[in-house]
Short mmCIF file of C-alpha atoms in Angstrom, two decimals:
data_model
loop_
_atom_site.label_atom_id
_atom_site.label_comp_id
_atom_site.label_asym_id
_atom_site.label_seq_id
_atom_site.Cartn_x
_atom_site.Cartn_y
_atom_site.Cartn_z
CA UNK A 23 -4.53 5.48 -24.50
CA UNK A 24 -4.49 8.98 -24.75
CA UNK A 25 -4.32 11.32 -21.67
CA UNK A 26 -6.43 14.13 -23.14
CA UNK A 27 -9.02 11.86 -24.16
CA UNK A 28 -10.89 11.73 -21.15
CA UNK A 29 -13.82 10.80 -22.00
CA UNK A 30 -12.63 7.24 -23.34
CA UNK A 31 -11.08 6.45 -19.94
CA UNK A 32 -12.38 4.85 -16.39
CA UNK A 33 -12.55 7.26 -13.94
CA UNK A 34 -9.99 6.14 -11.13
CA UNK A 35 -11.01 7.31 -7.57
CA UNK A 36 -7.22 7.70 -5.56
CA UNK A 37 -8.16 8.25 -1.94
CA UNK A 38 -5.73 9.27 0.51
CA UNK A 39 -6.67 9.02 4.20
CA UNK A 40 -4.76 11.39 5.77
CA UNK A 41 -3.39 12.31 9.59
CA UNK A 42 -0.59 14.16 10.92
CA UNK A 43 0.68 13.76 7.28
CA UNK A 44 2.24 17.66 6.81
CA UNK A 45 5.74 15.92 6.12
CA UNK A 46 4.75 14.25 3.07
CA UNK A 47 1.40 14.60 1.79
CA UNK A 48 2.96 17.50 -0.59
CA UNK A 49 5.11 14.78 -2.11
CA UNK A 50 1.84 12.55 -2.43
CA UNK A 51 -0.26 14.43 -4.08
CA UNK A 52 2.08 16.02 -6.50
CA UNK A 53 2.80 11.89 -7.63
CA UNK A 54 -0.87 12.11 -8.22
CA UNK A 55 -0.99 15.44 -10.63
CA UNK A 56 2.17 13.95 -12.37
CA UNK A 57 0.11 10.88 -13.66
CA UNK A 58 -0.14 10.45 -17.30
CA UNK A 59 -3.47 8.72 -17.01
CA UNK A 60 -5.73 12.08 -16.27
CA UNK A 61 -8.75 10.74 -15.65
CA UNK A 62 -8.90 10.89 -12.27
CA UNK A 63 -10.33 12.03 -8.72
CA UNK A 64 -8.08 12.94 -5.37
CA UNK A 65 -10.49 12.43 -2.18
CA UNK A 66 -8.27 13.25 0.74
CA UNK A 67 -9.89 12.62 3.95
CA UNK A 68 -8.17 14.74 6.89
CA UNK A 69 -8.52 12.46 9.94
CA UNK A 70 -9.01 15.41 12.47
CA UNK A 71 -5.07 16.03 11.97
CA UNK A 72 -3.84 18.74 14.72
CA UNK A 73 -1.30 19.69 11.99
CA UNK A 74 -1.08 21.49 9.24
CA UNK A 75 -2.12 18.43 6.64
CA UNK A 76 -5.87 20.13 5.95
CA UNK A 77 -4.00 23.06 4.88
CA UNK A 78 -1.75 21.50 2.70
CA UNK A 79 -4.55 19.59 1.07
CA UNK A 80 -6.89 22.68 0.31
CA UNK A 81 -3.65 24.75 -1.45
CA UNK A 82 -3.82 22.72 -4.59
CA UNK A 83 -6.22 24.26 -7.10
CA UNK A 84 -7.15 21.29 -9.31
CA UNK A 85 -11.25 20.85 -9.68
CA UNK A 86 -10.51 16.82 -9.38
CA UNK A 87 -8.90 16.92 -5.54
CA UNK A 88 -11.62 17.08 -3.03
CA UNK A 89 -10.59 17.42 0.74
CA UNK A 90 -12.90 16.65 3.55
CA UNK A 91 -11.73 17.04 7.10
CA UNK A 92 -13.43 14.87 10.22
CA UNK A 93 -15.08 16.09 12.84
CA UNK A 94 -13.40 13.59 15.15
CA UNK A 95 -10.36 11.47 14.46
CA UNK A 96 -11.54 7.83 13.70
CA UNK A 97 -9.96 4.66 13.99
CA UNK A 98 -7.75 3.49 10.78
CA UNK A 99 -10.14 1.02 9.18
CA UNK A 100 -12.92 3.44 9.98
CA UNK A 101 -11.60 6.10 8.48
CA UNK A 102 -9.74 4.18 5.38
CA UNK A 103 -13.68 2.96 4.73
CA UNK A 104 -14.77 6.56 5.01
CA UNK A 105 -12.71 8.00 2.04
CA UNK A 106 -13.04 5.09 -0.12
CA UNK A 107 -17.18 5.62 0.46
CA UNK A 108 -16.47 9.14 -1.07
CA UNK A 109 -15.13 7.51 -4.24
CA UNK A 110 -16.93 7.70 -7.74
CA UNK A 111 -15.06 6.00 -9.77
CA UNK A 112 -15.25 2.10 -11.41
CA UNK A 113 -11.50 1.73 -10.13
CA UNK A 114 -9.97 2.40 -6.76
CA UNK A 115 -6.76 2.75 -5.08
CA UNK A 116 -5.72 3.96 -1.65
CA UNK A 117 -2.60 5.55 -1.43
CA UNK A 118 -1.02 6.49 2.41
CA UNK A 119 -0.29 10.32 2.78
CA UNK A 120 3.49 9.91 2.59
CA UNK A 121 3.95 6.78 -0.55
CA UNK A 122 4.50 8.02 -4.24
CA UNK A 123 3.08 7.06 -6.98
CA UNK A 124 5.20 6.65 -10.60
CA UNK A 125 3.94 8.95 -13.27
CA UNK A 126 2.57 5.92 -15.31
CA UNK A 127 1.34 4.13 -12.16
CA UNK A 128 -2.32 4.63 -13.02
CA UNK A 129 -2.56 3.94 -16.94
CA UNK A 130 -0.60 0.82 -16.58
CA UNK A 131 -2.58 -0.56 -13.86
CA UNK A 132 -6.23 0.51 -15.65
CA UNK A 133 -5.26 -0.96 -18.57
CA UNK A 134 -4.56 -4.38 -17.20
CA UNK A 135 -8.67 -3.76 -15.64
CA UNK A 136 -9.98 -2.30 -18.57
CA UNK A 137 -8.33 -5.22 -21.05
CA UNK A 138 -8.54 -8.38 -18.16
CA UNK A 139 -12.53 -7.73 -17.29
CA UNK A 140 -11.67 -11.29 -14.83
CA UNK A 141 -8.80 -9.47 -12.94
CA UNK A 142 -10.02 -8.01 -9.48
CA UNK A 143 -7.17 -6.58 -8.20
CA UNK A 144 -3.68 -5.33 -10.00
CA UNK A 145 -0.45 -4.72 -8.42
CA UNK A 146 2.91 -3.41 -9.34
CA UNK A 147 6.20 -4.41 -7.64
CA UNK A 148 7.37 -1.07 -5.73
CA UNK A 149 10.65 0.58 -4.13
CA UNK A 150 11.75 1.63 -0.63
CA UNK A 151 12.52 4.89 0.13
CA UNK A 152 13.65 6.41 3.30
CA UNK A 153 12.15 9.60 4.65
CA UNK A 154 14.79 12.06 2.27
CA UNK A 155 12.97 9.83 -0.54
CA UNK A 156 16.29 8.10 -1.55
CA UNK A 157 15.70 4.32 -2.26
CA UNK A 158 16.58 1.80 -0.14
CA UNK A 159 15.40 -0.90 -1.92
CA UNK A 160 14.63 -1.52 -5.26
CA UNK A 161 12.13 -3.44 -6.83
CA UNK A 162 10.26 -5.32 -4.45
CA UNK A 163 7.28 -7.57 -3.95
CA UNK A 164 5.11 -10.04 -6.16
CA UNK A 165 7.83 -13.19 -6.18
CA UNK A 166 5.84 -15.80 -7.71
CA UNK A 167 3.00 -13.59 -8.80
CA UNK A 168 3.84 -11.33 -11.90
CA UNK A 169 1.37 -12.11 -14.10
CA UNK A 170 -2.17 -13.36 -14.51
CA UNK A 171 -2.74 -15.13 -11.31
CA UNK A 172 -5.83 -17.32 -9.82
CA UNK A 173 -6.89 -16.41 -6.71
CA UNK A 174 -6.28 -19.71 -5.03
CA UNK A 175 -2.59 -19.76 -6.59
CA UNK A 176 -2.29 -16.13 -4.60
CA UNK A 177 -3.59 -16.82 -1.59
CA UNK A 178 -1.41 -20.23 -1.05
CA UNK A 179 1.34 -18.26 -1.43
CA UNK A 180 0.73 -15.45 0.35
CA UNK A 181 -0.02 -18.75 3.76
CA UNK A 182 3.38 -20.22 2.35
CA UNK A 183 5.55 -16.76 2.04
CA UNK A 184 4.80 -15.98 6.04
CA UNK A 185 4.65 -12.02 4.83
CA UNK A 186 2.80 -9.71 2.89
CA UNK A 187 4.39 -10.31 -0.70
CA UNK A 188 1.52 -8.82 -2.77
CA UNK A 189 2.88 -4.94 -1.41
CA UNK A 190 0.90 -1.99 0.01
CA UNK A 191 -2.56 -0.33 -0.98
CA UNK A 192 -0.56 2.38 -3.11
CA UNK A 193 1.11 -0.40 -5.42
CA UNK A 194 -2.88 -1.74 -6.08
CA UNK A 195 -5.77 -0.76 -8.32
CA UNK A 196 -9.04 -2.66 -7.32
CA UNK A 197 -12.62 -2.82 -8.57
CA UNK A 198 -14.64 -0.39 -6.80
CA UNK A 199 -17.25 -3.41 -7.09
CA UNK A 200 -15.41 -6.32 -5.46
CA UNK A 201 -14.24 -3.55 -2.54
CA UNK A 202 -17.86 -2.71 -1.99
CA UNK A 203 -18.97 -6.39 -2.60
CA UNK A 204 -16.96 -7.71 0.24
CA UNK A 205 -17.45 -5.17 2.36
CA UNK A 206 -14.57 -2.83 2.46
CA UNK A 207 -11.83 -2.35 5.02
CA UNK A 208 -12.17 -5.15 8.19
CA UNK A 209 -11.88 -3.11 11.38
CA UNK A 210 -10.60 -6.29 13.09
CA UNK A 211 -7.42 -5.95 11.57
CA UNK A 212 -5.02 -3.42 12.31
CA UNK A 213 -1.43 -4.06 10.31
CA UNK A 214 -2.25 -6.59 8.08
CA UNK A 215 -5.60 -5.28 6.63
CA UNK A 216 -4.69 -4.03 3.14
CA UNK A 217 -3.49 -7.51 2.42
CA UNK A 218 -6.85 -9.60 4.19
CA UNK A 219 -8.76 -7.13 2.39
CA UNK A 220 -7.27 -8.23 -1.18
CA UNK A 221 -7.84 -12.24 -0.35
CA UNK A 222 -11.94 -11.49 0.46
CA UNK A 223 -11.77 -9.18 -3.00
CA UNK A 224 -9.80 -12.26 -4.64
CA UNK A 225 -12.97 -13.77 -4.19
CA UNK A 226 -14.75 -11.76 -7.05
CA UNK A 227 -12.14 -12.31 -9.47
CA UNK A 228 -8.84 -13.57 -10.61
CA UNK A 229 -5.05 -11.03 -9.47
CA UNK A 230 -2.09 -9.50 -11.98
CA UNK A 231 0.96 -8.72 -10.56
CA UNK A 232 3.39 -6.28 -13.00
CA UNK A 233 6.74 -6.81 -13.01
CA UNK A 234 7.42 -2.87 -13.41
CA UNK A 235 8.02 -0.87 -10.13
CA UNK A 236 4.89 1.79 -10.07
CA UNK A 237 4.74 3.14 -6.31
CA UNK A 238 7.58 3.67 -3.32
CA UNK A 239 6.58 2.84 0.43
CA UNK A 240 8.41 5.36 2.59
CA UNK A 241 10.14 3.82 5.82
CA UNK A 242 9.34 6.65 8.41
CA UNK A 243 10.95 6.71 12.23
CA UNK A 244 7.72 5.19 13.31
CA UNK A 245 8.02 2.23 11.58
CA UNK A 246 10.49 0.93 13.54
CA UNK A 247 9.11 1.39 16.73
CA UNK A 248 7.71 -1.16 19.26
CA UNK A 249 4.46 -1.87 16.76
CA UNK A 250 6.66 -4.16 14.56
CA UNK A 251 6.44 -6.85 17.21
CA UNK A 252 2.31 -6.67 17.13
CA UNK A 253 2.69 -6.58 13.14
CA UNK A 254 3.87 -9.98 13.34
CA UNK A 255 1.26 -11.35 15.56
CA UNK A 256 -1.57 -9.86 14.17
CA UNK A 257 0.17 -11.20 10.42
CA UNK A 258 0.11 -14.63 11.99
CA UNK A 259 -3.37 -14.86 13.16
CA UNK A 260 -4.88 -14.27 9.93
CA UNK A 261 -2.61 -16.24 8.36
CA UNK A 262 -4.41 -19.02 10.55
CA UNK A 263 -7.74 -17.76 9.85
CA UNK A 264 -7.13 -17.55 6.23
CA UNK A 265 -5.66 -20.84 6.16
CA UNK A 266 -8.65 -22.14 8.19
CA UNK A 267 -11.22 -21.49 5.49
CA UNK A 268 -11.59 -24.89 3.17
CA UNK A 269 -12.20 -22.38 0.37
CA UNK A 270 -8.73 -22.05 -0.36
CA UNK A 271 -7.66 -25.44 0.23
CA UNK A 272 -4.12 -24.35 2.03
CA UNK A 273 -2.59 -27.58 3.81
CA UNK A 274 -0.91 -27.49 7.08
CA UNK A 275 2.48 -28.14 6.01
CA UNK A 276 2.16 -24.89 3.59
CA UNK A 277 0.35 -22.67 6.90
CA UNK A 278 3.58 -23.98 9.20
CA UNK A 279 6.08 -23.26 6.39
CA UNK A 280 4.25 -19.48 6.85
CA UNK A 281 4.58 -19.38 10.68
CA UNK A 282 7.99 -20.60 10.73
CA UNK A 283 9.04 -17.96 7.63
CA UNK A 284 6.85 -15.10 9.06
CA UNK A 285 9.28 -14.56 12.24
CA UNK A 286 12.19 -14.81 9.99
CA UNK A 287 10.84 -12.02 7.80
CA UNK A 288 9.25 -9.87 11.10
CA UNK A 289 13.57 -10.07 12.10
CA UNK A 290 14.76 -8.88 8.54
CA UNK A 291 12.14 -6.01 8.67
CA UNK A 292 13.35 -5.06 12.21
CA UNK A 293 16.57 -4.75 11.36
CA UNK A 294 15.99 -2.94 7.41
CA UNK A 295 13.53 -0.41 9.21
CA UNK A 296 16.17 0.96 12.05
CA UNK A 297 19.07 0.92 9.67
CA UNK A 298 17.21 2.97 7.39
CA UNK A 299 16.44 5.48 10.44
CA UNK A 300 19.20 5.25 12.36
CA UNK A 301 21.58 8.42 12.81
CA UNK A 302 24.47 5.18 13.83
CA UNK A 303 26.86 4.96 10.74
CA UNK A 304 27.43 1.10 10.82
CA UNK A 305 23.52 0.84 11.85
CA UNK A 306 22.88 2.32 8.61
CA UNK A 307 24.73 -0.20 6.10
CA UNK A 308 22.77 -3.26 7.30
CA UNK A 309 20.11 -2.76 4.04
CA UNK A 310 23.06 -4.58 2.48
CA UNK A 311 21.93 -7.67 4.10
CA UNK A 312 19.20 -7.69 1.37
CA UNK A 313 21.79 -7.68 -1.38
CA UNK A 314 20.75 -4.44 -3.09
CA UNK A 315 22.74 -1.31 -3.16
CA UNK A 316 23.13 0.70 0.13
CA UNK A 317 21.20 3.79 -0.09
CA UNK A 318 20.80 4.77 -4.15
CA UNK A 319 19.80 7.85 -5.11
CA UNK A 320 16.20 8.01 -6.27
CA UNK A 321 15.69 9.19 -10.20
CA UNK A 322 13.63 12.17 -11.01
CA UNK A 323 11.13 9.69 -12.82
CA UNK A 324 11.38 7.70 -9.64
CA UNK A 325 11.28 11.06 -6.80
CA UNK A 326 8.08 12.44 -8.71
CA UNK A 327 6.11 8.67 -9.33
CA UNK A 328 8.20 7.13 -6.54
CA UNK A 329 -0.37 2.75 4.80
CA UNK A 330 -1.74 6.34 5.68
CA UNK A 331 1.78 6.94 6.02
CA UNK A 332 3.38 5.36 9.14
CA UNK A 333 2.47 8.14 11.23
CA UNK A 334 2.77 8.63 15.17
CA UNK A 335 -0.60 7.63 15.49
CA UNK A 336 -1.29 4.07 13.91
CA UNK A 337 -4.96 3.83 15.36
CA UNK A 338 -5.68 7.38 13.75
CA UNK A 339 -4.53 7.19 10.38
#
């Protein structure tokens, strides 16, 4: 599929909701111009930011990025709704101001839409990277769903994994359709509501996972902060929600696997996300607890493809 040949290509609609994102949002958007897939629009919705992130946004001349700024910051569903209502295009994906994208991100996933017309949603597997964008862990996400994957299969083990194993918005590609069918971004939900949003779109169509890493999640300072303990909580009530609804059939012995597994996991992350930002030496060489190599250096393929980006402000972003 040829880059230049624009007119034989789905437009993609990448919107970036944006707020107090000056630190990175440089980084994200030049992941974004690097793409060989060119087809493609840039919304970038400044969330009222008291920093310098409309500014950065409006110094890129390219006719496809289109920055609008709020007139008051919203809440984070509110305004991750609000940029995705700007988009245009048959294909969606919402990338946090401070995750990369890998140059091929985009034409891999929209090919797997445009061949697959039952797929709803695609995702890659994705890296780690700390705030200097070196990797902290490699290749990560989708066990048990690379693939072509039925929606019931996904959402069983999504109850039965007690975590989010599917990744973050930046590592999906989505139907605008099914996002607009099932009504976009709950506002109930505050940390988990990327992934609840993918199980109501799994009800328009079938998921493919892709074994190849296509995006990086950047561990900020923030993310290690107090919040991780309501991450968990809020995790495990939709996991009981979810698991409530006969539609997809999950049994109680798969839901209480999920609790049990999900405070497990909430410890690991703890402990991953204040080794990565912690200025304590031996702190810093616990990532080797998840058996992958302490602190590699990112590739320049990876640094230019490596949620609203773990700012100081969840509520805002």
């Amino acid at each position: 599929m040829s880059g230049d040949n624009m007119g034989d290509q789905s437009l993609v609609s990448v919107c970036v909701p944006a707020y107090r994102a000056e630190a990175f949002l440089g980084a994200t958007i030049e992941s974004v111009l690097a793409q060989t897939y060119r087809n493609w629009e840039l919304i970038i919705l400044d969330n009222n930011s008291p920093d310098r992130t409309g500014a950065i946004a409006r110094s890129y001349d390219d006719p496809r990025i289109r920055v609008v700024t709020n007139e008051e910051t919203l809440e984070l569903a509110h305004n991750w709704n609000a940029v995705s209502a700007m988009a245009t295009g048959e294909y969606l994906k919402v990338l946090c101001a401070d995750d990369l994208l890998h140059p091929e991100c985009l034409a891999e996933q929209v090919a797997v839409l445009d061949q697959q017309d039952e797929v709803s949603v695609v995702a890659s597997r994705r890296h780690f990277i700390g705030g200097d964008g070196d990797v902290v862990l490699r290749d990560r996400g989708l066990p048990g769903l690379l693939g072509a994957r039925s929606s019931q299969a996904v959402v069983r083990r999504v109850i039965a994994s007690g975590v989010n194993p599917i990744g973050w918005p930046a590592a999906m590609l989505f139907r605008r359709s099914s996002f607009v069918a099932v009504g976009g971004f709950d506002p109930r939900w505050l940390y988990p509501i990327d992934l609840e949003l993918v199980i109501r779109m799994l009800r328009t169509g079938s998921f493919y996972g892709t074994a190849r890493s296509l995006a990086s999640f950047r561990i900020s300072p923030t993310s290690a902060s107090a919040t991780m303990r309501r991450h968990g909580a809020q995790h495990r009530e939709m996991m009981r929600v979810i698991a409530a609804d006969p539609h997809w059939s999950v049994g109680r012995l798969t839901l209480l696997r999920g609790l049990v597994l999900s405070h497990l996991e909430a410890a690991k992350k703890f402990l991953l996300f204040n080794a990565v930002n912690s200025r304590w030496s031996p702190m810093r060489r616990l990532p080797a607890l998840f058996l992958q190599p302490l602190r590699q250096s990112v590739s320049e393929e990876s640094r230019v493809g490596a949620l609203e980006g773990r700012q100081q402000v969840w509520t805002a972003e």
